[in-house]
Structure formats: structure tokens, C-alpha cells
Amino acid sequence: YYHKATRMHGATGENLLRLLESRLDNIVFRMGFAMTRAHARQLVHHNHFLVNGKKVNVPSYQVKVGDSVELREKSRQIPNIQLAWNMAGSGGAAEWVTRNVEGFSATLDRLPEVEEIKIPIKENLIVEFYSR
């Protein structure tokens, strides 16, 4: 991800964070389908999601702005997913996604700004480490 971030326009650290935030497992977590990133990764790997109507089971898949992520019909009755989805409906989902509650789907509206990412991280230290 670092090498891809260095080739993009803008600050490398911010680009790196945006690339990591657009991974499918992270998007599933941010949209409110899972309680943790590890849970989201497992759900993606077990074929519970469609991206733009197609099965995707690769957690590192890069979701693009405008892509729709939908929970498969057979997975909608899983209690852990329902609990996470309902909790996200009460304020737990990210601001940069639009959720369709009835359709168990969400759309990535935009990539987040660095200030919106609520992880205490100093991306400049990561860039400094990988630039050696």
C-alpha cells in the first residue's frame, strides 16, 4: 500500500490511510455490518457480501467511490450481523457511507478525510519508516 500511496497525488500519509480505509473488510466494518475489523474480515472471506451485485471474498479488495456493498440474502438472519447492523443504525456507521437499512446494503459516497478517521495514528511515522 505504501508504494501505491507514493505514486498518488497529495500527501503520502493521507493517501495511505485512504487506501487502507477503502479495503472491503474495513468498509464492511465502517458500514456497520460487523462489530470489529476481524469479524468483518471473516465475514468477507466467508462470502457474505456482494459488491455491485458480484460475490467478493477478498478482504483486501479496494472498494471504489460509488460502489454498493450488500449483505447476501442467505446471511441476513445471522444474529451477530443483525446486532451490528442495528447498533450502527443508532449512530455507529461512518459519515461517508449511505446505508439502505431495509436492503441490508450501503454505498461508499466518498473517501474519508484524515480528520474523520477516528484512529489515533501518526501517518507521518509510517511514511518515515517505509521510506528508508
XYZ file of N, CA and C in Angstrom:
396
model
N 0.813 -1.195 0.000
C 0.000 0.000 0.000
C 0.859 1.262 0.000
N 2.012 1.190 0.646
C 2.878 2.362 0.710
C 3.314 2.800 -0.687
N 3.743 1.849 -1.505
C 4.237 2.198 -2.834
C 3.127 2.788 -3.695
N 1.928 2.266 -3.565
C 0.793 2.817 -4.299
C 0.484 4.232 -3.809
N 0.577 4.452 -2.495
C 0.302 5.772 -1.915
C 1.324 6.805 -2.369
N 2.581 6.383 -2.564
C 3.609 7.336 -3.001
C 3.386 7.778 -4.442
N 2.751 6.946 -5.248
C 2.505 7.286 -6.649
C 1.260 8.148 -6.839
N 0.449 8.282 -5.811
C -0.769 9.083 -5.906
C -0.453 10.554 -5.647
N -1.330 11.430 -6.128
C -1.181 12.867 -5.881
C -1.562 13.166 -4.444
N -0.872 14.107 -3.826
C -1.181 14.505 -2.459
C -0.178 13.945 -1.471
N -0.487 14.121 -0.201
C 0.393 13.664 0.876
C 0.370 12.143 0.963
N 1.531 11.538 1.025
C 1.644 10.080 1.051
C 0.933 9.476 2.252
N 1.084 10.072 3.419
C 0.445 9.540 4.623
C -1.064 9.532 4.523
N -1.636 10.616 4.015
C -3.083 10.687 3.847
C -3.556 9.692 2.800
N -2.807 9.563 1.710
C -3.153 8.591 0.672
C -3.121 7.170 1.222
N -2.133 6.879 2.058
C -2.016 5.555 2.660
C -3.240 5.248 3.521
N -3.648 6.199 4.339
C -4.829 5.992 5.177
C -6.084 5.799 4.335
N -6.220 6.558 3.261
C -7.394 6.414 2.390
C -7.412 5.043 1.718
N -6.242 4.567 1.284
C -6.171 3.234 0.673
C -6.574 2.154 1.672
N -6.090 2.268 2.891
C -6.430 1.277 3.913
C -7.906 1.355 4.286
N -8.467 2.552 4.313
C -9.881 2.721 4.644
C -10.789 2.179 3.549
N -10.289 2.065 2.318
C -11.140 1.600 1.226
C -11.057 0.092 0.993
N -10.370 -0.626 1.864
C -10.371 -2.094 1.782
C -11.776 -2.607 2.106
N -12.193 -3.691 1.467
C -13.543 -4.209 1.668
C -13.795 -4.585 3.118
N -12.839 -5.227 3.782
C -13.074 -5.608 5.176
C -13.281 -4.380 6.058
N -12.554 -3.319 5.795
C -12.724 -2.095 6.578
C -14.047 -1.407 6.248
N -14.431 -1.415 4.975
C -15.707 -0.814 4.572
C -16.868 -1.556 5.219
N -16.793 -2.884 5.253
C -17.835 -3.681 5.914
C -17.939 -3.285 7.385
N -16.806 -3.084 8.032
C -16.794 -2.641 9.430
C -17.375 -1.235 9.558
N -16.941 -0.319 8.713
C -17.393 1.072 8.784
C -18.877 1.226 8.459
N -19.401 0.356 7.602
C -20.814 0.434 7.237
C -21.722 -0.137 8.309
N -21.138 -0.851 9.263
C -21.932 -1.355 10.370
C -22.384 -2.794 10.244
N -21.753 -3.567 9.361
C -22.110 -4.974 9.228
C -21.412 -5.848 10.264
N -20.352 -5.344 10.883
C -19.571 -6.139 11.837
C -19.159 -5.268 13.014
N -18.949 -5.918 14.165
C -18.560 -5.198 15.376
C -17.069 -4.849 15.396
N -16.240 -5.690 14.781
C -14.798 -5.464 14.758
C -14.271 -5.674 13.340
N -13.068 -5.205 13.095
C -12.457 -5.420 11.782
C -12.157 -6.898 11.547
N -11.780 -7.605 12.594
C -11.506 -9.044 12.450
C -12.785 -9.787 12.061
N -13.886 -9.417 12.681
C -15.176 -10.022 12.338
C -15.548 -9.685 10.894
N -15.314 -8.449 10.481
C -15.604 -8.033 9.110
C -14.764 -8.826 8.116
N -13.496 -9.020 8.438
C -12.606 -9.781 7.556
C -13.113 -11.212 7.380
N -13.541 -11.828 8.472
C -14.051 -13.192 8.403
C -15.349 -13.256 7.597
N -16.233 -12.291 7.790
C -17.485 -12.269 7.036
C -17.221 -12.141 5.540
N -16.287 -11.287 5.160
C -15.947 -11.121 3.745
C -15.371 -12.421 3.198
N -14.461 -13.017 3.936
C -13.810 -14.251 3.482
C -14.806 -15.404 3.322
N -15.883 -15.390 4.094
C -16.888 -16.456 4.029
C -18.022 -16.142 3.058
N -17.795 -15.225 2.130
C -18.736 -14.935 1.035
C -20.085 -14.388 1.483
N -20.120 -13.529 2.462
C -21.392 -12.978 2.910
C -21.776 -11.694 2.171
N -20.905 -11.167 1.297
C -21.164 -9.861 0.692
C -21.068 -9.867 -0.820
N -21.844 -8.953 -1.416
C -21.794 -8.682 -2.841
C -21.327 -7.242 -3.017
N -20.438 -7.022 -3.965
C -20.021 -5.668 -4.321
C -20.528 -5.421 -5.731
N -21.416 -4.457 -5.861
C -22.068 -4.161 -7.143
C -22.710 -5.413 -7.741
N -23.304 -6.243 -6.881
C -24.026 -7.427 -7.325
C -23.174 -8.655 -7.572
N -21.871 -8.584 -7.345
C -20.983 -9.725 -7.591
C -20.352 -10.191 -6.286
N -20.212 -11.515 -6.146
C -19.585 -12.071 -4.947
C -18.113 -11.673 -4.889
N -17.711 -11.193 -3.725
C -16.305 -10.855 -3.494
C -15.940 -11.419 -2.131
N -14.887 -12.237 -2.074
C -14.466 -12.814 -0.791
C -13.005 -12.488 -0.466
N -12.516 -11.409 -1.033
C -11.141 -10.976 -0.801
C -11.176 -9.759 0.126
N -10.721 -9.900 1.376
C -10.789 -8.783 2.318
C -10.032 -7.533 1.866
N -8.983 -7.692 1.069
C -8.187 -6.540 0.640
C -8.725 -5.886 -0.635
N -9.853 -6.339 -1.137
C -10.467 -5.751 -2.332
C -10.663 -4.252 -2.115
N -10.253 -3.437 -3.094
C -10.374 -1.979 -2.981
C -11.759 -1.538 -3.453
N -12.563 -1.048 -2.525
C -13.889 -0.532 -2.845
C -13.716 0.882 -3.381
N -14.410 1.178 -4.471
C -14.311 2.498 -5.084
C -15.520 3.346 -4.692
N -15.360 4.649 -4.790
C -16.464 5.560 -4.500
C -17.610 5.241 -5.457
N -18.803 5.095 -4.905
C -19.979 4.756 -5.693
C -20.316 3.279 -5.683
N -19.409 2.439 -5.205
C -19.674 1.005 -5.135
C -20.711 0.709 -4.062
N -21.541 -0.280 -4.350
C -22.563 -0.719 -3.404
C -22.129 -2.045 -2.785
N -22.184 -2.121 -1.472
C -21.849 -3.347 -0.745
C -23.134 -3.848 -0.111
N -23.494 -5.089 -0.430
C -24.767 -5.643 0.025
C -24.546 -6.972 0.732
N -25.275 -7.168 1.806
C -25.250 -8.438 2.513
C -26.088 -9.435 1.720
N -25.549 -10.619 1.474
C -26.283 -11.627 0.711
C -27.543 -12.040 1.456
N -28.546 -12.419 0.704
C -29.861 -12.779 1.254
C -29.754 -13.865 2.316
N -28.951 -14.890 2.052
C -28.845 -16.018 2.987
C -28.158 -15.639 4.300
N -27.453 -14.500 4.320
C -26.695 -14.099 5.505
C -27.440 -13.108 6.392
N -28.609 -12.683 5.981
C -29.324 -11.623 6.695
C -29.918 -12.057 8.023
N -29.982 -13.339 8.277
C -30.559 -13.833 9.527
C -29.509 -14.175 10.579
N -28.252 -13.959 10.294
C -27.181 -14.263 11.250
C -27.250 -13.251 12.396
N -27.407 -13.726 13.632
C -27.609 -12.819 14.772
C -26.506 -11.780 14.964
N -25.241 -12.158 14.815
C -24.137 -11.200 15.005
C -24.209 -10.050 14.006
N -24.565 -10.374 12.771
C -24.656 -9.349 11.735
C -25.845 -8.434 12.016
N -26.979 -9.021 12.392
C -28.158 -8.211 12.707
C -27.890 -7.265 13.871
N -27.209 -7.754 14.890
C -26.892 -6.923 16.050
C -26.000 -5.747 15.650
N -24.953 -6.022 14.899
C -24.043 -4.955 14.461
C -24.774 -3.952 13.575
N -25.605 -4.449 12.665
C -26.343 -3.584 11.739
C -27.305 -2.669 12.500
N -27.999 -3.222 13.486
C -28.939 -2.419 14.272
C -28.213 -1.392 15.133
N -27.067 -1.758 15.693
C -26.294 -0.810 16.502
C -25.746 0.327 15.638
N -25.327 0.008 14.428
C -24.805 1.042 13.530
C -25.910 2.004 13.121
N -27.135 1.516 13.077
C -28.267 2.377 12.741
C -28.498 3.458 13.767
N -28.026 3.247 14.975
C -28.190 4.254 16.023
C -26.919 5.086 16.199
N -26.231 5.343 15.092
C -25.099 6.263 15.134
C -23.734 5.632 15.021
N -23.633 4.333 14.742
C -22.337 3.685 14.699
C -21.675 3.626 13.340
N -22.398 3.950 12.266
C -21.824 3.862 10.924
C -21.043 5.130 10.591
N -20.148 5.005 9.635
C -19.312 6.135 9.226
C -20.132 7.171 8.451
N -19.672 8.414 8.485
C -20.382 9.513 7.835
C -20.251 9.482 6.317
N -19.268 8.789 5.804
C -19.006 8.816 4.365
C -19.691 7.679 3.616
N -20.643 7.013 4.257
C -21.417 5.964 3.600
C -22.904 6.260 3.746
N -23.686 5.795 2.770
C -25.136 5.881 2.835
C -25.671 4.479 3.021
N -26.455 4.290 4.084
C -26.990 2.966 4.397
C -28.424 2.829 3.904
N -28.747 1.678 3.325
C -30.111 1.311 2.978
C -30.507 0.235 3.982
N -31.196 0.632 5.036
C -31.465 -0.268 6.159
C -32.303 -1.462 5.724
N -33.354 -1.226 4.936
C -34.234 -2.327 4.521
C -33.525 -3.298 3.585
N -32.636 -2.785 2.743
C -31.957 -3.623 1.761
C -30.659 -4.237 2.239
N -30.299 -4.007 3.509
C -29.031 -4.507 4.048
C -27.880 -4.183 3.098
N -27.842 -2.934 2.652
C -26.772 -2.517 1.749
C -26.317 -1.113 2.121
N -25.189 -0.735 1.578
C -24.652 0.603 1.802
C -23.791 0.973 0.602
N -23.657 2.267 0.379
C -22.877 2.782 -0.738
C -21.781 3.693 -0.207
N -20.591 3.533 -0.747
C -19.476 4.400 -0.377
C -19.625 5.707 -1.145
N -19.957 6.786 -0.434
C -20.188 8.086 -1.070
C -18.894 8.805 -1.401
N -17.924 8.690 -0.521
C -16.652 9.384 -0.702
C -15.624 8.732 0.201
N -14.369 9.029 -0.054
C -13.316 8.576 0.845
C -13.257 9.539 2.029
N -12.917 9.049 3.192
C -12.920 9.922 4.367
C -11.750 10.898 4.369
N -11.958 11.998 5.050
C -10.865 12.922 5.321
C -10.066 12.348 6.489
N -8.821 12.711 6.590
C -7.952 12.171 7.642
C -8.521 12.483 9.023
N -9.118 13.655 9.184
C -9.683 14.048 10.477
C -10.861 13.168 10.883
N -11.554 12.572 9.905
C -12.719 11.739 10.193
C -12.346 10.332 10.646
N -11.137 9.918 10.370
C -10.695 8.580 10.751
C -10.363 8.617 12.232
N -11.154 7.912 13.008
C -11.057 8.018 14.463
C -10.080 7.010 15.058
N -8.933 6.899 14.431
C -7.888 6.018 14.935
C -6.698 6.905 15.292
N -6.222 6.836 16.522
C -5.072 7.677 16.883
C -3.797 7.153 16.219
N -3.483 7.725 15.074
C -2.340 7.245 14.309
C -1.561 8.441 13.762
N -0.264 8.288 13.717
C 0.601 9.322 13.139
C 1.135 8.770 11.824
N 0.416 9.082 10.752
C 0.769 8.517 9.450
C 2.144 8.951 8.981
N 2.627 10.103 9.449
C 3.963 10.541 9.038
C 5.054 9.602 9.557
N 4.839 8.967 10.706
C 5.817 7.996 11.213
C 5.838 6.733 10.352
N 4.683 6.335 9.850
C 4.611 5.166 8.966
C 5.339 5.469 7.661
N 5.085 6.638 7.112
C 5.750 7.042 5.870
C 7.254 7.110 6.076
N 7.672 7.668 7.192
C 9.103 7.769 7.502
C 9.740 6.383 7.593
N 9.046 5.429 8.209
C 9.570 4.071 8.354
C 9.733 3.401 6.989
N 8.715 3.478 6.139
C 8.763 2.788 4.854
C 9.613 3.500 3.809
N 9.940 4.754 4.026
C 10.726 5.480 3.029
C 12.221 5.198 3.128
N 12.644 4.383 4.082
C 14.071 4.059 4.225
C 14.569 3.196 3.106
